[in-house]
Short mmCIF file of C-alpha atoms in Angstrom, two decimals:
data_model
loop_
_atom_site.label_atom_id
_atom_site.label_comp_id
_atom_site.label_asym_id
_atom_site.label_seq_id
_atom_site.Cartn_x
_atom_site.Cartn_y
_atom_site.Cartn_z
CA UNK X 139 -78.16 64.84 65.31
CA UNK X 140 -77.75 66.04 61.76
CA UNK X 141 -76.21 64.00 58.95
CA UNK X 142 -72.43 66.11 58.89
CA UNK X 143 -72.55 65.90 62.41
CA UNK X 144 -73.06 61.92 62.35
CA UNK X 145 -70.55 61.67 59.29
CA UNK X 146 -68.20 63.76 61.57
CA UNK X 147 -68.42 61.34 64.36
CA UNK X 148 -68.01 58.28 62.41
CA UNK X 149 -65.37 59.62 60.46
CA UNK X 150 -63.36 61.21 63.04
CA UNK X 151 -61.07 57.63 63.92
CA UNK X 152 -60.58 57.63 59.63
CA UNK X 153 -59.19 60.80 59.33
CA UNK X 154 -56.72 60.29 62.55
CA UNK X 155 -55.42 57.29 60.85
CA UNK X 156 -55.09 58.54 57.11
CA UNK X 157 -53.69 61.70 58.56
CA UNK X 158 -56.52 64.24 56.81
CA UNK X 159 -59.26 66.65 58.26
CA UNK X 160 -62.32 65.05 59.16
CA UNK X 161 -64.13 67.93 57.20
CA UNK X 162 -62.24 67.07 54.12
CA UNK X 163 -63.28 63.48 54.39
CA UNK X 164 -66.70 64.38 55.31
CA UNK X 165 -66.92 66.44 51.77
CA UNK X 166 -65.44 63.91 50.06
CA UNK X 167 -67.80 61.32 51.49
CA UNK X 168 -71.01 63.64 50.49
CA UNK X 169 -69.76 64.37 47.17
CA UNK X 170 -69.78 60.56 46.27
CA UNK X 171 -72.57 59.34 47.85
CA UNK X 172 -74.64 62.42 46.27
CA UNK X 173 -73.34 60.28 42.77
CA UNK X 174 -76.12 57.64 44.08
CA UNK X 175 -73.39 54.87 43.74
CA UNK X 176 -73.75 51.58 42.03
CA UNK X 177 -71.75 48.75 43.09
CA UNK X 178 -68.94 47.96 40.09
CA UNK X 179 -67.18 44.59 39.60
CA UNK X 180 -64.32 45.63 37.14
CA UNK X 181 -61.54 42.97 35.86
CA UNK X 182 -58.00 44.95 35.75
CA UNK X 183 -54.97 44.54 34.36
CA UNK X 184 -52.99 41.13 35.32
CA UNK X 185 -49.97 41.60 36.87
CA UNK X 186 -46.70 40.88 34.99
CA UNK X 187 -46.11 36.99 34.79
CA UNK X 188 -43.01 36.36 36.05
CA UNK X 189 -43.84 38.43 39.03
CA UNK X 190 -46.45 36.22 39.99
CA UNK X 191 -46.05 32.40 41.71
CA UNK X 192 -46.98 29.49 39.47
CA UNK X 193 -50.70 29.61 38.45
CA UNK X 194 -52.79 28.39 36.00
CA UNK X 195 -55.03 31.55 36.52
CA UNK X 196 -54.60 34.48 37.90
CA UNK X 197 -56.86 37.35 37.92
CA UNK X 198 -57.57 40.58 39.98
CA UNK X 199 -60.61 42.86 40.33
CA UNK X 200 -61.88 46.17 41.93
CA UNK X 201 -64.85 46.46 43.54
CA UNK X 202 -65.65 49.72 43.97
CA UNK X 203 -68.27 49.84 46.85
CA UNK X 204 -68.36 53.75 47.22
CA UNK X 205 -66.39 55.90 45.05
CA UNK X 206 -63.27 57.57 46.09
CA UNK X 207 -64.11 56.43 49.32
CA UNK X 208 -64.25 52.62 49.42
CA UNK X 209 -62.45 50.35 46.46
CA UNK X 210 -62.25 46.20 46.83
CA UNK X 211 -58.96 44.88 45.50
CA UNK X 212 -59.57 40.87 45.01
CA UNK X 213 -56.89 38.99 43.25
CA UNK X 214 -56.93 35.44 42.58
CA UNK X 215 -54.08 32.71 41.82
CA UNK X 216 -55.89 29.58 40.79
CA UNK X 217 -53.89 25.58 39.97
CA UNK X 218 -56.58 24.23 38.43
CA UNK X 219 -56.77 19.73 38.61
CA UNK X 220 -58.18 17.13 40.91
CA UNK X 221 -57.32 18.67 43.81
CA UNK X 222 -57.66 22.43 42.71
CA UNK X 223 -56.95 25.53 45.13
CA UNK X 224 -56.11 29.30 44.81
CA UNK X 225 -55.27 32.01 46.83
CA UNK X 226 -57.81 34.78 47.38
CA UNK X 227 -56.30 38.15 48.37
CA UNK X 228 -58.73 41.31 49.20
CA UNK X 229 -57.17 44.72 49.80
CA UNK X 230 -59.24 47.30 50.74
CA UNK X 231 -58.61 50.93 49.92
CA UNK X 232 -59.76 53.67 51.76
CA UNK X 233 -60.18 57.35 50.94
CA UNK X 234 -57.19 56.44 48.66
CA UNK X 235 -55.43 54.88 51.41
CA UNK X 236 -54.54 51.11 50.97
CA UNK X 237 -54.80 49.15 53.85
CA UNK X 238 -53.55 45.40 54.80
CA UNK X 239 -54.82 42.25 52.55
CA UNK X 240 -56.29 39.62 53.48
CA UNK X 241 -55.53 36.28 52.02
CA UNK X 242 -57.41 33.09 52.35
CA UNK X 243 -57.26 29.56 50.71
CA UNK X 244 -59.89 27.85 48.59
CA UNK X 245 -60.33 24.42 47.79
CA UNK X 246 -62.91 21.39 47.26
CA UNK X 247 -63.03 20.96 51.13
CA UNK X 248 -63.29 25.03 51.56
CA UNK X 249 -64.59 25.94 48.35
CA UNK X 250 -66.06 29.60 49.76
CA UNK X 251 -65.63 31.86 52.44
CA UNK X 252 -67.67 35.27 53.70
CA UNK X 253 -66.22 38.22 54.51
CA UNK X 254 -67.53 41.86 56.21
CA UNK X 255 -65.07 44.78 55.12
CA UNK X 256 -66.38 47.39 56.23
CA UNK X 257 -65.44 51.43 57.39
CA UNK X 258 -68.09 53.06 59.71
CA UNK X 259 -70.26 54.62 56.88
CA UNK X 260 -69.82 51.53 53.73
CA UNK X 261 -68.91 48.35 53.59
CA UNK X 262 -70.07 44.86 52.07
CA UNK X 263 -71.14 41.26 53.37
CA UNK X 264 -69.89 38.73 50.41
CA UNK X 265 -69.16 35.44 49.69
CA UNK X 266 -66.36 34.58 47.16
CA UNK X 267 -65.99 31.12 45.64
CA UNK X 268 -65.97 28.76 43.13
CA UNK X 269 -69.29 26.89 42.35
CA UNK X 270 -70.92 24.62 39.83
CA UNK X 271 -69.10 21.83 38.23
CA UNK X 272 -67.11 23.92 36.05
CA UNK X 273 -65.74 25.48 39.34
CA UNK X 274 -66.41 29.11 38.08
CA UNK X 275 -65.22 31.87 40.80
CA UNK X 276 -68.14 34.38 41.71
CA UNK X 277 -68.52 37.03 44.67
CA UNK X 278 -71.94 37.65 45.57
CA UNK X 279 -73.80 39.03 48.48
CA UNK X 280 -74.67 43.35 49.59
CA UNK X 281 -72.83 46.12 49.93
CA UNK X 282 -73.78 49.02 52.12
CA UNK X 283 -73.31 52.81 52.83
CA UNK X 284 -75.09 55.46 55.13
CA UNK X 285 -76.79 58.24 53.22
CA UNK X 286 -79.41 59.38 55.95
CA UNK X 287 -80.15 55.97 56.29
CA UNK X 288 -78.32 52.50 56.01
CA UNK X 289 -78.80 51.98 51.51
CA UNK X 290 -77.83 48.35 50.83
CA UNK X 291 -77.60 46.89 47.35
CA UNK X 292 -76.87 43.33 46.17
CA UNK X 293 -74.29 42.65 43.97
CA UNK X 294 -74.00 38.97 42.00
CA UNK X 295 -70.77 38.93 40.17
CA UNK X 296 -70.97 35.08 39.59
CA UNK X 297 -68.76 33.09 36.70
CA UNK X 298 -66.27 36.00 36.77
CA UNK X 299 -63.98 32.74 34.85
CA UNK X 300 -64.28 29.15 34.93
CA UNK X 301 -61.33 26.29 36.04
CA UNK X 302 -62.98 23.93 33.76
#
C-alpha cells in the first residue's frame, strides 16, 4: 500500500466528521508534514478577567503537534495555598475543527495526570503537572505523526510558571 493510499484510509472517518474531502485533507496533511514539524509550546493571550472564575493563575497554551492539522489547547486556572488545585482543560483542534475539552483536577493528592490525544496519523502521550517544591506546572512526554513511518519527538515544556 502506498503512503496517499494509507493517509486515505486513515483519514477517511476525519473527513466524514469535519464534513471535507478526504483528498483535501490528505493534501493538507502532506503539505505539513513535508514542513518536517517541530513540536511548539506557545503561551497565548489570557482570557479577559472577569470572564474567568476566581484564580490566582490562569494561563492557556497551544501545542501545536502538527501544523494545520493537529493544535493542543491547555488552559489552566490555578488557587494557589496549602491545599492548592487548578483546573486543567485540553481542547484539541483538528484540521481547524475544535473538538470537545477535556477537563481534569490537580492537586497535592493528584498532582499529575497522562493523557493520549491522538487522530489516526498524530497525536501525543504527555503528562501535565505541577512538580518540585515551588509547584511549577510542566507538560512533558512525545508527540507523534506518520510520515512513511511512525516519527516521534519528545517535548519537555517543564516550569511553564511557578505557584510559589
Amino acid at each position: 500500500m502506498d503512503e496517499t493510499t494509507y493517509l486515505t484510509d486513515e483519514l477517511r472517518p476525519v473527513a466524514e466528521w469535519v464534513g471535507e474531502d478526504v483528498s483535501d485533507l490528505v493534501k493538507k496533511y502532506e503539505a505539513a508534514v513535508a514542513e518536517h514539524p517541530e513540536p511548539r509550546f506557545v503561551e497565548v493571550a489570557r482570557a479577559e478577567p472577569d470572564t474567568r472564575v476566581a484564580a490566582d493563575f490562569h494561563k492557556e497554551y497551544n501545542l501545536t503537534i502538527v501544523p494545520r492539522v493537529l493544535v493542543l489547547r491547555v488552559s489552566v486556572d490555578a488557587q494557589t495555598g496549602a491545599d492548592w488545585h487548578a483546573k486543567v482543560e485540553v481542547t484539541p483542534t483538528v484540521f481547524g475543527y475544535k473538538l470537545k475539552s477535556s477537563g481534569f483536577e490537580l492537586s497535592r493528592l493528584n498532582s499529575s495526570i497522562t493523557i493520549h490525544p491522538a487522530i489516526s496519523v498524530a497525536g501525543a502521550d504527555l503528562t501535565l503537572g505541577f512538580y518540585g517544591p515551588k509547584l511549577c506546572f510542566g507538560v512533558s512526554g512525545d508527540v507523534w505523526y506518520w510520515a512513511l513511518k511512525k516519527h516521534k519527538k519528545p517535548i519537555d515544556a517543564s516550569n511553564l510558571f511557578c505557584l510559589m
